[in-house]
Structures are given as structure tokens and as C-alpha cells.
Amino acid sequence: MIRAEEVIGTIRAALEREPRVNLHGHPVELSFADGVVTIAGEVGGIAAKKLALGIAARPLPVTGLVDRLRVEPSEQMEDGAIRDHVCNALASEPAFMQYAVQAIVKQELEEVRGTAQRGLERVVEVEVNDGVVILNGRAESISHKRLAGVLAWWVPGSKDVVNGIEVWSDPDENDDEMVDLIRIVLEKDPLVNASQISIHSTNGLVTLEGAVPTPDNKLAAESDAWYVLGVNEVVNKLVVTG
């Protein structure tokens, strides 16, 4: 029988070998019991979070994962301010013009735009607890669900996004849809010139190729791809020309 210490040691060693996680700069806590790994702490970015979760779930004895990792926010914001920013982003996004947007404030539902009626298939509910954005509701496509998650991640105070939006159309993964959604996201980012970037996606592995003027542009494009639900690895082959 494999002991908990051995599982934790294996995971920690793998985390230390992944420079993007930066375990020394952002230490995490690990525990293992009954096949379930719990990983907690604050990491430097979305890439570090997703990579750490993937590493923690990898050892053969692991059958479950409890995610308590948070991303270090670029700006400290109160929950109410984060919630307002997410709701405003959704309400002003053309892709969600046919959606009702609702906020959960002190466990009470408040209408931000539109009224969710019985049978309405397009609604996004936004709740924020300790910097964690929780999205619920129903969307017409996996791309709408993913876009809502990215908009929530883009709020500077967001520490994590839990995307529980249900999809009432075919929710199956599709590489072409993933590429289209990432392109839409890149086009919305003022730091990125999406026309100069080529995107490839295969089963959650996204490759970015092309040219960008500055290292910040390169990093922004990669982060945007990582923010998309279902992206598990990003290979950034963008060339800095400036």
C-alpha cells in the first residue's frame, strides 16, 4: 500500500521540476487521503494553477482532486467590486445580449439586466466569495460558457473562477470551436493583435504561432489562452519582433 507521504513527495518533486509553477516563490500545501489529493495555496498565474492541478492529479493512486489553489490577483478588490465588474462585462458583451445577467448578493438574487423567466435558456448568475467568482446559469453553447469564464478571469481582483454554467446544446469538446473561441478572446484583448497569431488546438493542447511586438504582448496572448476552460497546456511559439 502506497503511503500518503510517498504520494505527496512524488507530487511535490514534480511541481519543483515545473518552473512555471515556481514552487519556491509560491509554496503550496498538499495532503492525501482516501485517494484524494487536496492542493491549496496561492500561485503566480493561471498557467501555474492549471499545471499544478494537472501534476497533482497524475500519480496512479490519485482518484480525486480538491482544488483550493488561488491565483495572485493583479489588483486587490472587494468582492462587491469584482462582482460588479463581472456583471458589467457580461452585460456589455455582444455575445450575451440575449442573456439575463443576475448577481447573487448576500444570498439574494438581483437582476442586473433582463429578467430570467421560467423556461429562459440564456441566463448567467454571478457570485463572488473571497475573490472567487462563481458562475452559474444556462448557456446555448460551450463557447458561451468559456467566454463568460474568460471575462470573469479578466477582472483584476479575481483569484479563481468556478464555472458551473450548464450548456443546453451539444457540450462535446471540439478543436475547431476551441480555436474560434480563443481567436475571439485574443481579438478582445487590447494588448494582443490577433491577426498576427496562428492558433492550433488538439485535445486541450493549444499552440500559438506568429509575431508580436513586445514580450508583454506575448505573455498576454498566452495568458488569454490559459484562461479558456478546457485548455490544459499552451505552447507559446510567438516571436517577439519589437
Coordinates of N, CA and C in Angstrom, one line a residue:
M1 N 0.8 -1.2 0.0 CA 0.0 0.0 0.0 C 0.9 1.3 0.0
I2 N 0.6 2.2 -0.9 CA 1.4 3.4 -1.0 C 1.0 4.4 0.1
R3 N 1.9 4.9 0.8 CA 1.7 5.8 1.9 C 1.4 7.2 1.4
A4 N 0.7 8.0 2.2 CA 0.4 9.4 1.8 C 1.6 10.2 1.6
E5 N 2.7 9.9 2.4 CA 3.9 10.7 2.3 C 4.6 10.5 1.0
E6 N 4.5 9.2 0.4 CA 5.1 8.9 -0.8 C 4.4 9.6 -2.0
V7 N 3.0 9.7 -1.9 CA 2.3 10.3 -3.0 C 2.6 11.8 -2.9
I8 N 2.6 12.4 -1.7 CA 2.8 13.9 -1.6 C 4.3 14.2 -2.1
G9 N 5.2 13.3 -1.7 CA 6.6 13.5 -2.2 C 6.7 13.5 -3.7
T10 N 6.0 12.5 -4.3 CA 6.1 12.4 -5.8 C 5.5 13.7 -6.4
I11 N 4.4 14.1 -5.9 CA 3.7 15.3 -6.5 C 4.6 16.6 -6.3
R12 N 5.2 16.7 -5.1 CA 6.0 17.9 -4.8 C 7.2 17.9 -5.6
A13 N 7.8 16.7 -5.9 CA 9.0 16.7 -6.7 C 8.7 17.1 -8.1
A14 N 7.5 16.7 -8.6 CA 7.1 17.0 -10.0 C 6.8 18.5 -10.1
L15 N 6.2 19.1 -9.0 CA 5.9 20.5 -9.0 C 7.2 21.3 -9.0
E16 N 8.2 20.8 -8.3 CA 9.5 21.5 -8.3 C 10.2 21.5 -9.6
R17 N 10.0 20.5 -10.4 CA 10.6 20.4 -11.7 C 9.9 21.3 -12.8
E18 N 8.7 21.8 -12.5 CA 8.0 22.6 -13.4 C 8.2 24.1 -13.1
P19 N 9.1 24.8 -13.8 CA 9.5 26.2 -13.5 C 8.3 27.1 -13.6
R20 N 7.3 26.8 -14.4 CA 6.1 27.7 -14.5 C 5.3 27.7 -13.2
V21 N 5.4 26.7 -12.4 CA 4.7 26.7 -11.1 C 5.4 27.5 -10.1
N22 N 6.8 27.5 -10.1 CA 7.6 28.3 -9.2 C 7.2 28.0 -7.8
L23 N 7.4 26.7 -7.4 CA 7.1 26.3 -6.0 C 7.8 27.1 -4.9
H24 N 9.0 27.5 -5.2 CA 9.8 28.2 -4.2 C 9.2 29.6 -4.0
G25 N 8.8 30.3 -5.1 CA 8.2 31.6 -4.9 C 6.8 31.6 -4.4
H26 N 6.1 30.5 -4.7 CA 4.7 30.4 -4.4 C 4.4 28.9 -3.8
P27 N 4.8 28.7 -2.6 CA 4.7 27.4 -2.0 C 3.2 27.0 -1.9
V28 N 2.9 25.7 -2.0 CA 1.6 25.2 -1.9 C 1.5 24.1 -0.8
E29 N 0.3 23.8 -0.3 CA 0.1 22.8 0.7 C -0.5 21.6 0.0
L30 N 0.0 20.4 0.4 CA -0.6 19.1 -0.2 C -1.0 18.2 0.9
S31 N -2.1 17.5 0.7 CA -2.5 16.4 1.6 C -3.1 15.3 0.7
F32 N -3.1 14.1 1.3 CA -3.6 12.9 0.5 C -4.3 12.0 1.5
A33 N -5.5 11.6 1.2 CA -6.3 10.7 2.0 C -7.4 10.1 1.2
D34 N -7.5 8.8 1.3 CA -8.6 8.0 0.6 C -8.6 8.3 -0.9
G35 N -7.4 8.4 -1.5 CA -7.3 8.6 -2.9 C -7.4 10.0 -3.4
V36 N -7.7 10.9 -2.5 CA -8.0 12.3 -2.9 C -6.8 13.2 -2.5
V37 N -6.3 14.0 -3.4 CA -5.3 15.0 -3.1 C -6.0 16.3 -2.9
T38 N -5.6 17.0 -1.9 CA -6.0 18.4 -1.7 C -4.8 19.3 -1.9
I39 N -4.9 20.3 -2.8 CA -3.8 21.2 -3.0 C -4.3 22.6 -2.8
A40 N -3.6 23.4 -2.0 CA -4.0 24.7 -1.5 C -2.9 25.7 -1.6
G41 N -3.2 26.9 -1.7 CA -2.1 28.0 -1.7 C -2.4 29.0 -2.8
E42 N -1.5 29.9 -3.0 CA -1.6 31.0 -4.0 C -0.5 30.9 -5.0
V43 N -0.9 30.9 -6.3 CA 0.1 30.7 -7.3 C 0.2 32.0 -8.1
G44 N 1.2 32.1 -8.9 CA 1.5 33.4 -9.6 C 0.7 33.7 -10.8
G45 N 0.0 32.7 -11.4 CA -0.8 32.9 -12.6 C -1.7 31.8 -12.9
I46 N -2.5 31.9 -13.9 CA -3.4 30.9 -14.4 C -2.7 29.7 -14.9
A47 N -1.6 29.9 -15.6 CA -0.8 28.7 -16.1 C -0.3 27.9 -14.9
A48 N 0.3 28.5 -13.9 CA 0.8 27.8 -12.7 C -0.3 27.0 -12.1
K49 N -1.5 27.6 -12.0 CA -2.6 26.9 -11.4 C -3.0 25.6 -12.1
K50 N -3.2 25.7 -13.4 CA -3.6 24.6 -14.2 C -2.6 23.5 -14.3
L51 N -1.3 23.9 -14.4 CA -0.2 23.0 -14.5 C -0.1 22.2 -13.1
A52 N -0.2 23.0 -12.0 CA -0.1 22.3 -10.7 C -1.3 21.3 -10.5
L53 N -2.5 21.7 -10.9 CA -3.6 20.7 -10.8 C -3.4 19.5 -11.6
G54 N -2.8 19.7 -12.8 CA -2.6 18.5 -13.7 C -1.5 17.6 -13.1
I55 N -0.5 18.2 -12.5 CA 0.6 17.4 -11.8 C 0.0 16.7 -10.6
A56 N -0.8 17.3 -9.8 CA -1.3 16.7 -8.6 C -2.2 15.5 -8.9
A57 N -2.9 15.6 -10.0 CA -3.8 14.5 -10.4 C -3.2 13.3 -11.1
R58 N -1.9 13.4 -11.3 CA -1.2 12.4 -12.2 C -0.9 11.1 -11.6
P59 N -0.4 11.1 -10.3 CA 0.1 9.8 -9.7 C -1.1 8.7 -9.7
L60 N -0.7 7.5 -10.0 CA -1.7 6.4 -10.1 C -2.6 6.3 -8.9
P61 N -2.1 6.4 -7.6 CA -3.1 6.2 -6.5 C -4.2 7.3 -6.4
V62 N -4.0 8.4 -7.1 CA -4.9 9.6 -7.0 C -6.2 9.3 -7.8
T63 N -7.3 9.4 -7.1 CA -8.6 9.2 -7.8 C -9.4 10.4 -7.8
G64 N -9.0 11.4 -7.0 CA -9.8 12.6 -6.9 C -8.9 13.8 -6.5
L65 N -9.4 15.0 -6.7 CA -8.6 16.2 -6.5 C -9.5 17.3 -5.9
V66 N -9.1 17.9 -4.8 CA -9.7 19.1 -4.3 C -8.9 20.3 -4.5
D67 N -9.4 21.2 -5.3 CA -8.7 22.4 -5.8 C -9.0 23.6 -4.8
R68 N -7.9 23.9 -4.1 CA -8.0 25.1 -3.2 C -6.9 26.1 -3.6
L69 N -6.4 26.0 -4.8 CA -5.4 27.0 -5.3 C -6.1 28.3 -5.8
R70 N -5.5 29.4 -5.5 CA -5.9 30.7 -5.9 C -4.8 31.4 -6.6
V71 N -5.2 32.2 -7.6 CA -4.2 32.9 -8.4 C -4.0 34.3 -7.7
E72 N -2.8 34.7 -7.6 CA -2.5 36.0 -7.0 C -3.1 37.1 -7.9
P73 N -4.0 37.9 -7.3 CA -4.7 38.9 -8.1 C -3.7 40.1 -8.5
S74 N -4.0 40.6 -9.7 CA -3.1 41.8 -10.1 C -3.5 43.0 -9.4
E75 N -4.7 43.0 -8.8 CA -5.2 44.2 -8.0 C -6.1 43.7 -6.9
Q76 N -5.9 44.2 -5.7 CA -6.8 43.8 -4.6 C -8.2 44.5 -4.7
M77 N -9.2 43.7 -4.7 CA -10.6 44.3 -4.9 C -11.5 43.6 -3.9
E78 N -12.5 44.3 -3.5 CA -13.6 43.8 -2.6 C -14.5 42.9 -3.5
D79 N -15.1 41.9 -2.8 CA -16.0 41.0 -3.6 C -17.1 41.7 -4.4
G80 N -17.6 42.8 -3.7 CA -18.7 43.5 -4.4 C -18.2 44.2 -5.7
A81 N -17.0 44.7 -5.7 CA -16.4 45.4 -6.8 C -16.1 44.4 -7.9
I82 N -15.6 43.2 -7.5 CA -15.4 42.1 -8.5 C -16.7 41.7 -9.2
R83 N -17.7 41.5 -8.3 CA -19.0 41.1 -8.9 C -19.6 42.1 -9.8
D84 N -19.4 43.4 -9.5 CA -20.0 44.4 -10.4 C -19.2 44.4 -11.7
H85 N -17.9 44.3 -11.6 CA -17.1 44.3 -12.9 C -17.4 43.1 -13.8
V86 N -17.6 41.9 -13.2 CA -18.0 40.7 -14.0 C -19.4 40.9 -14.6
C87 N -20.3 41.4 -13.8 CA -21.7 41.6 -14.3 C -21.7 42.6 -15.5
N88 N -20.9 43.7 -15.3 CA -20.9 44.7 -16.3 C -20.2 44.2 -17.6
A89 N -19.2 43.4 -17.4 CA -18.5 42.8 -18.6 C -19.5 41.9 -19.4
L90 N -20.3 41.1 -18.6 CA -21.2 40.2 -19.3 C -22.3 41.0 -20.0
A91 N -22.8 42.0 -19.3 CA -23.9 42.8 -19.8 C -23.5 43.6 -21.0
S92 N -22.3 44.0 -21.1 CA -21.8 44.8 -22.3 C -21.2 43.9 -23.4
E93 N -21.1 42.6 -23.2 CA -20.6 41.7 -24.2 C -21.6 41.4 -25.3
P94 N -21.4 41.7 -26.5 CA -22.4 41.4 -27.6 C -22.9 40.0 -27.6
A95 N -22.0 39.0 -27.3 CA -22.4 37.6 -27.3 C -23.4 37.2 -26.3
F96 N -23.6 38.1 -25.3 CA -24.6 37.8 -24.2 C -25.7 38.8 -24.2
M97 N -26.0 39.5 -25.3 CA -27.1 40.4 -25.4 C -28.4 39.8 -25.2
Q98 N -28.6 38.5 -25.5 CA -29.8 37.9 -25.3 C -29.9 37.1 -24.0
Y99 N -29.0 37.4 -23.1 CA -28.9 36.7 -21.8 C -29.4 37.6 -20.7
A100 N -30.1 37.0 -19.7 CA -30.3 37.7 -18.5 C -29.0 37.6 -17.6
V101 N -28.6 38.7 -17.0 CA -27.5 38.7 -16.1 C -27.9 39.0 -14.7
Q102 N -27.6 38.1 -13.8 CA -28.0 38.2 -12.4 C -26.9 38.1 -11.4
A103 N -27.0 38.9 -10.3 CA -25.9 38.9 -9.3 C -26.5 38.3 -8.0
I104 N -25.7 37.5 -7.3 CA -26.1 37.0 -6.0 C -25.4 37.8 -4.9
V105 N -26.2 38.6 -4.2 CA -25.7 39.4 -3.2 C -26.3 39.0 -1.8
K106 N -25.4 38.6 -0.9 CA -25.8 38.1 0.4 C -27.0 37.1 0.3
Q107 N -26.7 36.1 -0.6 CA -27.6 35.0 -0.9 C -29.0 35.4 -1.5
E108 N -29.1 36.7 -2.0 CA -30.3 37.2 -2.6 C -30.0 37.4 -4.1
L109 N -30.9 37.1 -5.0 CA -30.8 37.2 -6.4 C -31.2 38.6 -6.8
E110 N -30.3 39.3 -7.5 CA -30.6 40.7 -8.0 C -30.4 40.7 -9.5
E111 N -31.4 41.3 -10.2 CA -31.4 41.4 -11.7 C -30.5 42.5 -12.1
V112 N -29.5 42.2 -12.9 CA -28.6 43.2 -13.4 C -29.1 43.7 -14.8
R113 N -29.5 42.7 -15.6 CA -30.0 43.1 -16.9 C -31.0 42.0 -17.3
G114 N -32.2 42.4 -17.7 CA -33.2 41.4 -18.1 C -33.8 40.6 -16.9
T115 N -34.8 39.9 -17.2 CA -35.5 39.2 -16.1 C -35.5 37.7 -16.5
A116 N -35.0 36.9 -15.7 CA -35.0 35.4 -16.0 C -36.4 34.9 -15.8
Q117 N -37.0 34.4 -16.9 CA -38.3 33.9 -16.8 C -38.3 32.4 -16.8
R118 N -39.4 31.8 -16.4 CA -39.5 30.3 -16.5 C -39.3 29.8 -17.9
G119 N -38.4 28.9 -18.0 CA -38.1 28.4 -19.4 C -37.0 29.1 -20.1
L120 N -36.5 30.3 -19.6 CA -35.5 31.0 -20.2 C -34.2 30.2 -20.3
E121 N -33.6 30.0 -21.4 CA -32.4 29.2 -21.6 C -31.1 30.0 -21.5
R122 N -31.2 31.3 -21.5 CA -30.0 32.1 -21.5 C -29.9 33.0 -20.3
V123 N -29.1 32.6 -19.3 CA -29.0 33.4 -18.1 C -27.7 33.0 -17.4
V124 N -27.0 34.1 -16.9 CA -25.7 33.9 -16.2 C -25.9 34.5 -14.8
E125 N -25.6 33.7 -13.8 CA -25.6 34.2 -12.4 C -24.2 34.4 -11.9
V126 N -23.9 35.5 -11.2 CA -22.6 35.8 -10.7 C -22.6 35.9 -9.2
E127 N -21.7 35.2 -8.6 CA -21.5 35.3 -7.1 C -20.0 35.4 -6.9
V128 N -19.6 36.1 -5.9 CA -18.1 36.2 -5.5 C -18.0 36.0 -4.0
N129 N -17.1 35.1 -3.7 CA -16.7 34.8 -2.3 C -15.2 34.8 -2.1
D130 N -14.7 35.7 -1.4 CA -13.3 35.8 -1.1 C -12.5 35.8 -2.4
G131 N -12.9 36.6 -3.3 CA -12.2 36.7 -4.6 C -12.4 35.7 -5.6
V132 N -13.2 34.6 -5.3 CA -13.5 33.5 -6.2 C -14.8 33.8 -6.9
V133 N -14.8 33.9 -8.2 CA -16.0 34.2 -9.0 C -16.7 32.8 -9.3
I134 N -18.0 32.8 -8.9 CA -18.8 31.6 -9.2 C -19.8 31.9 -10.2
L135 N -19.8 31.2 -11.3 CA -20.7 31.4 -12.4 C -21.7 30.2 -12.5
N136 N -23.0 30.5 -12.6 CA -24.0 29.5 -12.8 C -25.0 30.0 -13.8
G137 N -25.9 29.2 -14.2 CA -26.9 29.6 -15.2 C -27.0 28.6 -16.3
R138 N -27.5 29.0 -17.5 CA -27.6 28.2 -18.7 C -27.2 28.9 -19.9
A139 N -26.4 28.3 -20.8 CA -25.9 28.9 -22.0 C -26.2 28.0 -23.2
E140 N -26.2 28.6 -24.3 CA -26.6 27.9 -25.5 C -25.4 27.1 -26.1
S141 N -24.2 27.4 -25.7 CA -23.0 26.7 -26.3 C -21.9 26.6 -25.3
I142 N -21.0 25.7 -25.6 CA -19.8 25.6 -24.8 C -18.9 26.9 -25.0
S143 N -19.0 27.5 -26.1 CA -18.2 28.7 -26.4 C -18.7 29.8 -25.5
H144 N -20.0 30.0 -25.3 CA -20.6 31.0 -24.5 C -20.1 30.8 -23.0
K145 N -20.1 29.5 -22.6 CA -19.7 29.2 -21.2 C -18.2 29.6 -21.1
R146 N -17.4 29.3 -22.0 CA -16.0 29.6 -22.0 C -15.7 31.1 -22.0
L147 N -16.5 31.8 -22.8 CA -16.3 33.2 -22.9 C -16.7 33.9 -21.6
A148 N -17.7 33.5 -21.0 CA -18.1 34.0 -19.7 C -17.0 33.8 -18.6
G149 N -16.4 32.7 -18.7 CA -15.3 32.4 -17.7 C -14.1 33.3 -18.0
V150 N -13.7 33.5 -19.2 CA -12.6 34.4 -19.5 C -12.9 35.9 -19.1
L151 N -14.1 36.3 -19.3 CA -14.5 37.7 -18.9 C -14.4 37.8 -17.3
A152 N -14.7 36.7 -16.6 CA -14.6 36.8 -15.2 C -13.1 36.8 -14.8
W153 N -12.3 36.0 -15.5 CA -10.8 35.9 -15.2 C -10.2 37.3 -15.4
W154 N -10.7 38.0 -16.4 CA -10.1 39.3 -16.8 C -10.2 40.4 -15.7
V155 N -11.2 40.2 -14.8 CA -11.3 41.2 -13.7 C -10.1 41.1 -12.8
P156 N -9.4 42.3 -12.6 CA -8.1 42.2 -11.9 C -8.1 41.6 -10.5
G157 N -9.2 41.6 -9.8 CA -9.3 41.1 -8.5 C -9.6 39.6 -8.4
S158 N -9.9 39.0 -9.5 CA -10.3 37.6 -9.5 C -9.2 36.7 -9.1
K159 N -9.5 35.8 -8.1 CA -8.5 34.8 -7.7 C -8.7 33.4 -8.2
D160 N -10.0 33.2 -8.6 CA -10.3 31.9 -9.2 C -11.7 32.1 -9.9
V161 N -12.0 31.2 -10.8 CA -13.3 31.2 -11.5 C -13.8 29.8 -11.5
V162 N -15.0 29.6 -10.8 CA -15.6 28.3 -10.8 C -16.8 28.4 -11.8
N163 N -16.7 27.7 -12.9 CA -17.7 27.9 -14.0 C -18.6 26.7 -14.0
G164 N -19.8 27.0 -13.4 CA -20.8 25.9 -13.3 C -22.0 26.1 -14.3
I165 N -21.8 27.0 -15.3 CA -22.8 27.2 -16.3 C -23.1 25.9 -17.0
E166 N -24.4 25.6 -17.1 CA -24.9 24.5 -17.9 C -25.0 24.8 -19.4
V167 N -24.7 23.9 -20.2 CA -24.9 24.1 -21.7 C -26.0 23.2 -22.2
W168 N -27.0 23.9 -22.8 CA -28.1 23.1 -23.3 C -28.0 22.6 -24.7
S169 N -27.0 23.0 -25.4 CA -26.7 22.4 -26.7 C -25.7 21.4 -26.6
D170 N -25.1 20.9 -27.7 CA -24.1 19.8 -27.6 C -22.8 20.3 -26.9
P171 N -22.5 19.8 -25.7 CA -21.4 20.3 -25.0 C -20.0 19.6 -25.3
D172 N -20.0 18.7 -26.3 CA -18.8 18.0 -26.6 C -17.7 18.9 -27.0
E173 N -16.5 18.5 -26.6 CA -15.3 19.2 -27.0 C -15.1 19.2 -28.5
N174 N -14.6 20.3 -29.1 CA -14.4 20.4 -30.5 C -13.2 21.3 -30.7
D175 N -12.2 20.8 -31.4 CA -11.0 21.6 -31.5 C -11.2 22.9 -32.3
D176 N -12.0 22.8 -33.4 CA -12.3 23.9 -34.2 C -13.0 25.0 -33.4
E177 N -14.0 24.6 -32.6 CA -14.7 25.6 -31.7 C -13.7 26.2 -30.7
M178 N -12.8 25.4 -30.2 CA -11.8 25.9 -29.3 C -11.0 27.0 -29.9
V179 N -10.5 26.7 -31.1 CA -9.7 27.7 -31.9 C -10.5 29.0 -32.1
D180 N -11.7 28.8 -32.6 CA -12.6 30.0 -32.8 C -12.8 30.9 -31.6
L181 N -13.0 30.2 -30.4 CA -13.2 30.9 -29.2 C -12.0 31.7 -28.7
I182 N -10.8 31.0 -28.8 CA -9.6 31.6 -28.4 C -9.3 32.8 -29.3
R183 N -9.6 32.7 -30.6 CA -9.4 33.9 -31.5 C -10.3 35.0 -31.1
I184 N -11.5 34.7 -30.7 CA -12.4 35.8 -30.3 C -11.9 36.5 -29.0
V185 N -11.3 35.7 -28.1 CA -10.8 36.2 -26.9 C -9.6 37.1 -27.2
L186 N -8.7 36.6 -28.0 CA -7.5 37.4 -28.4 C -7.9 38.7 -29.1
E187 N -8.9 38.7 -29.9 CA -9.4 39.9 -30.5 C -9.9 40.9 -29.6
K188 N -10.4 40.5 -28.4 CA -11.0 41.4 -27.4 C -9.9 42.0 -26.5
D189 N -8.7 41.4 -26.5 CA -7.7 41.9 -25.6 C -6.9 43.0 -26.3
P190 N -6.9 44.2 -25.8 CA -6.2 45.3 -26.4 C -4.7 45.2 -26.5
L191 N -4.2 44.2 -25.7 CA -2.7 44.0 -25.7 C -2.3 43.0 -26.8
V192 N -3.3 42.5 -27.5 CA -2.9 41.4 -28.5 C -3.5 41.8 -29.9
N193 N -2.6 41.6 -30.9 CA -3.0 41.7 -32.3 C -3.3 40.3 -32.8
A194 N -4.6 39.9 -32.7 CA -4.9 38.5 -33.1 C -4.7 38.2 -34.5
S195 N -4.7 39.2 -35.4 CA -4.5 38.9 -36.8 C -3.1 38.4 -37.1
Q196 N -2.1 38.6 -36.2 CA -0.8 38.2 -36.4 C -0.5 36.8 -35.7
I197 N -1.5 36.2 -35.2 CA -1.3 35.0 -34.4 C -2.1 33.8 -35.0
S198 N -1.4 32.7 -35.1 CA -2.0 31.4 -35.6 C -2.2 30.6 -34.4
I199 N -3.4 29.9 -34.4 CA -3.9 29.1 -33.2 C -4.1 27.7 -33.7
H200 N -3.6 26.8 -32.9 CA -3.9 25.3 -33.2 C -4.3 24.7 -31.8
S201 N -5.2 23.8 -31.9 CA -5.7 23.1 -30.7 C -6.0 21.7 -30.9
T202 N -5.5 20.8 -30.0 CA -5.6 19.4 -30.1 C -5.9 18.8 -28.7
N203 N -7.1 18.5 -28.4 CA -7.4 17.9 -27.1 C -6.9 18.7 -25.9
G204 N -7.1 20.0 -25.9 CA -6.7 20.8 -24.8 C -5.3 21.4 -24.9
L205 N -4.5 20.9 -25.9 CA -3.2 21.5 -26.1 C -3.3 22.6 -27.2
V206 N -2.9 23.8 -26.8 CA -3.1 24.9 -27.7 C -1.7 25.4 -28.0
T207 N -1.4 25.7 -29.3 CA -0.2 26.2 -29.8 C -0.4 27.6 -30.4
L208 N 0.4 28.5 -30.0 CA 0.3 29.9 -30.6 C 1.6 30.1 -31.4
E209 N 1.4 30.6 -32.6 CA 2.5 30.9 -33.5 C 2.2 32.3 -34.2
G210 N 3.3 32.9 -34.5 CA 3.2 34.2 -35.2 C 4.2 35.2 -34.6
A211 N 3.9 36.5 -34.8 CA 4.8 37.6 -34.3 C 4.1 38.6 -33.5
V212 N 4.7 39.1 -32.4 CA 4.2 40.1 -31.6 C 5.3 41.1 -31.3
P213 N 4.9 42.4 -31.1 CA 5.9 43.4 -30.9 C 6.7 43.4 -29.6
T214 N 6.1 43.0 -28.5 CA 6.8 43.0 -27.2 C 6.6 41.8 -26.4
P215 N 7.5 41.5 -25.4 CA 7.3 40.4 -24.5 C 5.9 40.4 -23.8
D216 N 5.5 41.6 -23.4 CA 4.2 41.7 -22.7 C 3.0 41.2 -23.6
N217 N 3.1 41.5 -24.9 CA 2.1 41.0 -25.9 C 2.1 39.5 -25.9
K218 N 3.3 39.0 -25.9 CA 3.5 37.5 -26.0 C 2.9 36.9 -24.7
L219 N 3.2 37.4 -23.6 CA 2.6 36.9 -22.3 C 1.1 37.0 -22.3
A220 N 0.6 38.2 -22.7 CA -0.9 38.4 -22.7 C -1.6 37.4 -23.5
A221 N -1.1 37.1 -24.7 CA -1.7 36.1 -25.6 C -1.7 34.7 -25.0
E222 N -0.6 34.4 -24.3 CA -0.6 33.1 -23.7 C -1.5 33.0 -22.5
S223 N -1.6 34.0 -21.7 CA -2.5 34.0 -20.6 C -3.9 33.9 -21.0
D224 N -4.3 34.6 -22.1 CA -5.6 34.6 -22.6 C -6.0 33.2 -23.0
A225 N -5.1 32.4 -23.6 CA -5.4 31.1 -24.0 C -5.6 30.2 -22.7
W226 N -4.7 30.4 -21.7 CA -4.8 29.6 -20.5 C -6.2 29.8 -19.8
Y227 N -6.7 31.0 -19.9 CA -7.9 31.4 -19.2 C -9.1 30.6 -19.7
V228 N -9.0 30.0 -20.9 CA -10.1 29.3 -21.6 C -10.3 28.0 -20.9
L229 N -11.6 27.7 -20.5 CA -11.9 26.4 -19.9 C -11.7 25.3 -20.9
G230 N -10.9 24.3 -20.5 CA -10.6 23.1 -21.3 C -9.2 23.2 -21.9
V231 N -8.5 24.3 -21.7 CA -7.1 24.4 -22.2 C -6.2 23.9 -21.0
N232 N -5.5 22.9 -21.3 CA -4.6 22.3 -20.3 C -3.1 22.5 -20.5
E233 N -2.8 23.0 -21.7 CA -1.4 23.3 -21.9 C -1.3 24.3 -23.1
V234 N -0.4 25.2 -23.0 CA -0.2 26.2 -24.0 C 1.3 26.2 -24.4
V235 N 1.5 26.0 -25.7 CA 2.9 26.1 -26.3 C 3.0 27.4 -27.0
N236 N 3.8 28.3 -26.4 CA 3.9 29.7 -26.9 C 5.1 29.8 -27.8
K237 N 4.8 29.8 -29.1 CA 5.9 29.9 -30.1 C 5.9 31.3 -30.8
L238 N 5.3 32.2 -30.1 CA 5.2 33.6 -30.7 C 6.6 34.2 -30.6
V239 N 6.9 34.9 -31.7 CA 8.3 35.6 -31.8 C 8.1 37.1 -31.5
V240 N 9.0 37.6 -30.7 CA 8.9 39.0 -30.3 C 9.8 39.7 -31.4
T241 N 9.2 40.7 -32.1 CA 9.9 41.4 -33.1 C 10.3 42.8 -32.8
G242 N 9.7 43.4 -31.7 CA 10.0 44.8 -31.4 C 11.3 45.0 -30.7

